[in-house]
């Protein structure tokens, strides 16, 4: 029996030696101070009177940041502007990496870490696979294009490191490949003018004749831009002008007939 007891004791000793002390402390500490295991310290929940099974995911003050994010950022989950500087918590750059808290959540980076992927580059200085800065990336894009025979609807959105693109069209030249090329062009030319953007669309989608175009762009760190444009071919303009002149001449002749009748 003594031998068996010795073996068991030795086994336990080896297990304790192989187990990192930090993991034991962290586990016991987490279970002790985070009883609901949501990543938020119980005392913080009690301080701000937060309750509920999904309180970590909830946005109590409706500022765009979850309670868990506010906990990590050391903000007040019951005030939209924790430091009262007239800037909402979502639009603050708490970790000072060049990106606001809201933008970081949309991009999938951590607003409480200056270098989310630990590659030695601040999140605000990172570039996507195409080499474009995050602040120049498109958040949303909507394009409505109509010609005499075709109609196209393009919707694009980038959220949490994933892009969503929907193309609805009866025009064979407006396909996903060309739309992706357009997005690349827009992100690589953040200071382009409306004329330059229209010229790119005309070239990329081989537009000819008359067309109507509506564009709505929203960048992550730029103001939203909207543009509407209607292009009419010169022949059609001449026809319209000629029709107007004919209508005017008809009106004049009617007036002359009325004058003769009065005489």
PDB file of C-alpha atoms in Angstrom, residues 67-231:
ATOM      1  CA  UNK A  67     -20.490  46.893 -22.678  1.00  0.00           C
ATOM      2  CA  UNK A  68     -17.531  44.521 -23.066  1.00  0.00           C
ATOM      3  CA  UNK A  69     -15.736  47.002 -25.338  1.00  0.00           C
ATOM      4  CA  UNK A  70     -16.415  49.833 -22.897  1.00  0.00           C
ATOM      5  CA  UNK A  71     -15.047  47.661 -20.086  1.00  0.00           C
ATOM      6  CA  UNK A  72     -11.831  47.011 -22.025  1.00  0.00           C
ATOM      7  CA  UNK A  73     -11.548  50.723 -22.868  1.00  0.00           C
ATOM      8  CA  UNK A  74     -12.285  51.728 -19.249  1.00  0.00           C
ATOM      9  CA  UNK A  75     -15.284  53.834 -20.275  1.00  0.00           C
ATOM     10  CA  UNK A  76     -18.665  54.439 -18.691  1.00  0.00           C
ATOM     11  CA  UNK A  77     -21.222  52.056 -20.250  1.00  0.00           C
ATOM     12  CA  UNK A  78     -24.052  54.355 -19.196  1.00  0.00           C
ATOM     13  CA  UNK A  79     -22.755  57.532 -20.847  1.00  0.00           C
ATOM     14  CA  UNK A  80     -22.291  58.107 -24.582  1.00  0.00           C
ATOM     15  CA  UNK A  81     -19.545  60.639 -23.849  1.00  0.00           C
ATOM     16  CA  UNK A  82     -17.628  59.284 -20.879  1.00  0.00           C
ATOM     17  CA  UNK A  83     -15.079  62.119 -20.667  1.00  0.00           C
ATOM     18  CA  UNK A  84     -17.601  64.870 -21.553  1.00  0.00           C
ATOM     19  CA  UNK A  85     -15.464  66.316 -24.341  1.00  0.00           C
ATOM     20  CA  UNK A  86     -18.444  66.516 -26.741  1.00  0.00           C
ATOM     21  CA  UNK A  87     -17.108  63.546 -28.724  1.00  0.00           C
ATOM     22  CA  UNK A  88     -19.011  60.291 -28.397  1.00  0.00           C
ATOM     23  CA  UNK A  89     -17.110  57.275 -27.093  1.00  0.00           C
ATOM     24  CA  UNK A  90     -17.550  55.552 -30.461  1.00  0.00           C
ATOM     25  CA  UNK A  91     -15.757  58.395 -32.262  1.00  0.00           C
ATOM     26  CA  UNK A  92     -12.878  58.617 -29.792  1.00  0.00           C
ATOM     27  CA  UNK A  93      -9.493  57.094 -30.591  1.00  0.00           C
ATOM     28  CA  UNK A  94      -8.896  55.641 -27.151  1.00  0.00           C
ATOM     29  CA  UNK A  95      -5.770  53.634 -27.972  1.00  0.00           C
ATOM     30  CA  UNK A  96      -4.346  56.468 -30.124  1.00  0.00           C
ATOM     31  CA  UNK A  97      -3.549  54.343 -33.141  1.00  0.00           C
ATOM     32  CA  UNK A  98      -5.114  56.658 -35.720  1.00  0.00           C
ATOM     33  CA  UNK A  99      -8.503  54.914 -35.940  1.00  0.00           C
ATOM     34  CA  UNK A 100     -11.657  55.680 -33.983  1.00  0.00           C
ATOM     35  CA  UNK A 101     -13.189  53.017 -31.765  1.00  0.00           C
ATOM     36  CA  UNK A 102     -16.161  52.568 -34.111  1.00  0.00           C
ATOM     37  CA  UNK A 103     -13.968  52.189 -37.198  1.00  0.00           C
ATOM     38  CA  UNK A 104     -11.807  49.595 -35.456  1.00  0.00           C
ATOM     39  CA  UNK A 105     -14.871  47.501 -34.640  1.00  0.00           C
ATOM     40  CA  UNK A 106     -16.025  47.680 -38.260  1.00  0.00           C
ATOM     41  CA  UNK A 107     -12.581  46.760 -39.557  1.00  0.00           C
ATOM     42  CA  UNK A 108     -12.234  43.915 -37.081  1.00  0.00           C
ATOM     43  CA  UNK A 109      -9.258  45.385 -35.202  1.00  0.00           C
ATOM     44  CA  UNK A 110      -9.195  45.939 -31.435  1.00  0.00           C
ATOM     45  CA  UNK A 111      -9.970  49.484 -30.237  1.00  0.00           C
ATOM     46  CA  UNK A 112      -8.115  48.746 -26.993  1.00  0.00           C
ATOM     47  CA  UNK A 113      -4.888  47.628 -28.703  1.00  0.00           C
ATOM     48  CA  UNK A 114      -2.712  49.928 -30.819  1.00  0.00           C
ATOM     49  CA  UNK A 115      -1.288  46.966 -32.739  1.00  0.00           C
ATOM     50  CA  UNK A 116      -4.020  44.335 -32.902  1.00  0.00           C
ATOM     51  CA  UNK A 117      -2.039  41.777 -34.906  1.00  0.00           C
ATOM     52  CA  UNK A 118       1.244  42.502 -33.082  1.00  0.00           C
ATOM     53  CA  UNK A 119       3.242  42.972 -36.265  1.00  0.00           C
ATOM     54  CA  UNK A 120       4.930  46.167 -35.109  1.00  0.00           C
ATOM     55  CA  UNK A 121       2.656  48.438 -37.192  1.00  0.00           C
ATOM     56  CA  UNK A 122      -0.035  50.615 -35.622  1.00  0.00           C
ATOM     57  CA  UNK A 123      -3.568  49.722 -36.706  1.00  0.00           C
ATOM     58  CA  UNK A 124      -3.959  53.188 -38.209  1.00  0.00           C
ATOM     59  CA  UNK A 125      -0.888  52.643 -40.391  1.00  0.00           C
ATOM     60  CA  UNK A 126      -1.856  49.181 -41.591  1.00  0.00           C
ATOM     61  CA  UNK A 127      -2.725  48.539 -45.226  1.00  0.00           C
ATOM     62  CA  UNK A 128      -5.046  45.998 -46.779  1.00  0.00           C
ATOM     63  CA  UNK A 129      -3.974  43.314 -49.249  1.00  0.00           C
ATOM     64  CA  UNK A 130      -4.195  45.796 -52.114  1.00  0.00           C
ATOM     65  CA  UNK A 131      -1.826  48.163 -50.304  1.00  0.00           C
ATOM     66  CA  UNK A 132      -4.451  50.796 -49.448  1.00  0.00           C
ATOM     67  CA  UNK A 133      -4.672  52.511 -46.085  1.00  0.00           C
ATOM     68  CA  UNK A 134      -7.648  51.588 -43.919  1.00  0.00           C
ATOM     69  CA  UNK A 135      -8.806  55.197 -43.780  1.00  0.00           C
ATOM     70  CA  UNK A 136      -9.035  55.308 -47.599  1.00  0.00           C
ATOM     71  CA  UNK A 137     -10.992  52.075 -47.850  1.00  0.00           C
ATOM     72  CA  UNK A 138     -14.607  52.094 -48.934  1.00  0.00           C
ATOM     73  CA  UNK A 139     -17.100  51.374 -46.218  1.00  0.00           C
ATOM     74  CA  UNK A 140     -20.117  51.432 -48.524  1.00  0.00           C
ATOM     75  CA  UNK A 141     -20.786  52.027 -52.202  1.00  0.00           C
ATOM     76  CA  UNK A 142     -24.049  52.264 -54.115  1.00  0.00           C
ATOM     77  CA  UNK A 143     -24.272  52.801 -57.858  1.00  0.00           C
ATOM     78  CA  UNK A 144     -27.407  52.994 -59.984  1.00  0.00           C
ATOM     79  CA  UNK A 145     -26.753  53.012 -63.730  1.00  0.00           C
ATOM     80  CA  UNK A 146     -29.377  53.175 -66.461  1.00  0.00           C
ATOM     81  CA  UNK A 147     -29.005  53.354 -70.233  1.00  0.00           C
ATOM     82  CA  UNK A 148     -31.637  53.167 -72.957  1.00  0.00           C
ATOM     83  CA  UNK A 149     -31.643  49.360 -72.819  1.00  0.00           C
ATOM     84  CA  UNK A 150     -29.980  48.330 -69.532  1.00  0.00           C
ATOM     85  CA  UNK A 151     -30.245  48.871 -65.800  1.00  0.00           C
ATOM     86  CA  UNK A 152     -27.659  48.076 -63.136  1.00  0.00           C
ATOM     87  CA  UNK A 153     -27.684  48.184 -59.339  1.00  0.00           C
ATOM     88  CA  UNK A 154     -24.384  47.800 -57.467  1.00  0.00           C
ATOM     89  CA  UNK A 155     -24.101  47.553 -53.674  1.00  0.00           C
ATOM     90  CA  UNK A 156     -20.843  47.059 -51.786  1.00  0.00           C
ATOM     91  CA  UNK A 157     -20.046  46.975 -48.072  1.00  0.00           C
ATOM     92  CA  UNK A 158     -16.928  46.196 -46.046  1.00  0.00           C
ATOM     93  CA  UNK A 159     -17.391  45.127 -42.432  1.00  0.00           C
ATOM     94  CA  UNK A 160     -15.223  43.187 -39.992  1.00  0.00           C
ATOM     95  CA  UNK A 161     -12.562  42.326 -42.574  1.00  0.00           C
ATOM     96  CA  UNK A 162     -15.148  40.955 -44.999  1.00  0.00           C
ATOM     97  CA  UNK A 163     -16.491  42.532 -48.167  1.00  0.00           C
ATOM     98  CA  UNK A 164     -19.996  42.004 -49.495  1.00  0.00           C
ATOM     99  CA  UNK A 165     -20.784  42.769 -53.124  1.00  0.00           C
ATOM    100  CA  UNK A 166     -24.111  42.483 -54.925  1.00  0.00           C
ATOM    101  CA  UNK A 167     -24.483  43.219 -58.616  1.00  0.00           C
ATOM    102  CA  UNK A 168     -27.934  43.184 -60.202  1.00  0.00           C
ATOM    103  CA  UNK A 169     -27.863  43.956 -63.908  1.00  0.00           C
ATOM    104  CA  UNK A 170     -28.935  42.964 -67.407  1.00  0.00           C
ATOM    105  CA  UNK A 171     -25.749  44.435 -68.871  1.00  0.00           C
ATOM    106  CA  UNK A 172     -23.006  41.898 -69.627  1.00  0.00           C
ATOM    107  CA  UNK A 173     -20.266  44.529 -69.252  1.00  0.00           C
ATOM    108  CA  UNK A 174     -21.237  45.259 -65.631  1.00  0.00           C
ATOM    109  CA  UNK A 175     -19.854  42.161 -63.925  1.00  0.00           C
ATOM    110  CA  UNK A 176     -18.242  41.509 -60.543  1.00  0.00           C
ATOM    111  CA  UNK A 177     -14.704  41.584 -61.946  1.00  0.00           C
ATOM    112  CA  UNK A 178     -15.122  45.092 -63.360  1.00  0.00           C
ATOM    113  CA  UNK A 179     -16.816  46.294 -60.174  1.00  0.00           C
ATOM    114  CA  UNK A 180     -13.870  45.011 -58.128  1.00  0.00           C
ATOM    115  CA  UNK A 181     -11.558  46.920 -60.460  1.00  0.00           C
ATOM    116  CA  UNK A 182     -13.636  50.037 -59.848  1.00  0.00           C
ATOM    117  CA  UNK A 183     -13.326  49.608 -56.075  1.00  0.00           C
ATOM    118  CA  UNK A 184      -9.558  49.242 -56.409  1.00  0.00           C
ATOM    119  CA  UNK A 185      -9.428  52.431 -58.465  1.00  0.00           C
ATOM    120  CA  UNK A 186     -11.532  54.402 -55.977  1.00  0.00           C
ATOM    121  CA  UNK A 187      -9.473  53.296 -52.967  1.00  0.00           C
ATOM    122  CA  UNK A 188      -6.190  54.060 -54.723  1.00  0.00           C
ATOM    123  CA  UNK A 189      -7.427  57.559 -55.700  1.00  0.00           C
ATOM    124  CA  UNK A 190      -9.052  58.940 -52.512  1.00  0.00           C
ATOM    125  CA  UNK A 191      -8.787  62.539 -53.746  1.00  0.00           C
ATOM    126  CA  UNK A 192     -10.243  62.046 -57.208  1.00  0.00           C
ATOM    127  CA  UNK A 193     -12.907  64.392 -58.547  1.00  0.00           C
ATOM    128  CA  UNK A 194     -16.427  63.467 -59.640  1.00  0.00           C
ATOM    129  CA  UNK A 195     -15.398  63.966 -63.269  1.00  0.00           C
ATOM    130  CA  UNK A 196     -12.528  61.495 -62.870  1.00  0.00           C
ATOM    131  CA  UNK A 197     -14.851  58.940 -61.285  1.00  0.00           C
ATOM    132  CA  UNK A 198     -17.418  59.295 -64.076  1.00  0.00           C
ATOM    133  CA  UNK A 199     -14.686  58.962 -66.690  1.00  0.00           C
ATOM    134  CA  UNK A 200     -13.538  55.723 -65.045  1.00  0.00           C
ATOM    135  CA  UNK A 201     -17.084  54.361 -65.044  1.00  0.00           C
ATOM    136  CA  UNK A 202     -17.590  55.257 -68.706  1.00  0.00           C
ATOM    137  CA  UNK A 203     -14.339  53.542 -69.630  1.00  0.00           C
ATOM    138  CA  UNK A 204     -14.769  50.481 -67.418  1.00  0.00           C
ATOM    139  CA  UNK A 205     -18.386  49.752 -68.339  1.00  0.00           C
ATOM    140  CA  UNK A 206     -18.035  50.879 -71.979  1.00  0.00           C
ATOM    141  CA  UNK A 207     -20.855  53.408 -71.698  1.00  0.00           C
ATOM    142  CA  UNK A 208     -22.087  55.033 -74.889  1.00  0.00           C
ATOM    143  CA  UNK A 209     -25.152  57.005 -75.821  1.00  0.00           C
ATOM    144  CA  UNK A 210     -27.377  58.465 -73.131  1.00  0.00           C
ATOM    145  CA  UNK A 211     -27.250  57.254 -69.537  1.00  0.00           C
ATOM    146  CA  UNK A 212     -28.214  58.215 -65.993  1.00  0.00           C
ATOM    147  CA  UNK A 213     -25.828  57.646 -63.112  1.00  0.00           C
ATOM    148  CA  UNK A 214     -26.203  57.877 -59.326  1.00  0.00           C
ATOM    149  CA  UNK A 215     -23.202  57.289 -57.065  1.00  0.00           C
ATOM    150  CA  UNK A 216     -22.993  57.124 -53.272  1.00  0.00           C
ATOM    151  CA  UNK A 217     -19.621  56.527 -51.601  1.00  0.00           C
ATOM    152  CA  UNK A 218     -18.804  56.273 -47.902  1.00  0.00           C
ATOM    153  CA  UNK A 219     -15.215  55.908 -46.717  1.00  0.00           C
ATOM    154  CA  UNK A 220     -14.089  54.773 -43.289  1.00  0.00           C
ATOM    155  CA  UNK A 221     -12.385  58.058 -42.496  1.00  0.00           C
ATOM    156  CA  UNK A 222     -13.733  60.515 -45.076  1.00  0.00           C
ATOM    157  CA  UNK A 223     -16.954  62.377 -45.608  1.00  0.00           C
ATOM    158  CA  UNK A 224     -19.722  60.677 -47.540  1.00  0.00           C
ATOM    159  CA  UNK A 225     -20.010  61.738 -51.177  1.00  0.00           C
ATOM    160  CA  UNK A 226     -23.042  61.610 -53.440  1.00  0.00           C
ATOM    161  CA  UNK A 227     -23.306  62.369 -57.127  1.00  0.00           C
ATOM    162  CA  UNK A 228     -26.036  62.325 -59.762  1.00  0.00           C
ATOM    163  CA  UNK A 229     -25.352  62.726 -63.462  1.00  0.00           C
ATOM    164  CA  UNK A 230     -27.434  62.520 -66.622  1.00  0.00           C
ATOM    165  CA  UNK A 231     -25.681  62.312 -69.954  1.00  0.00           C
TER     166      UNK A 231
END
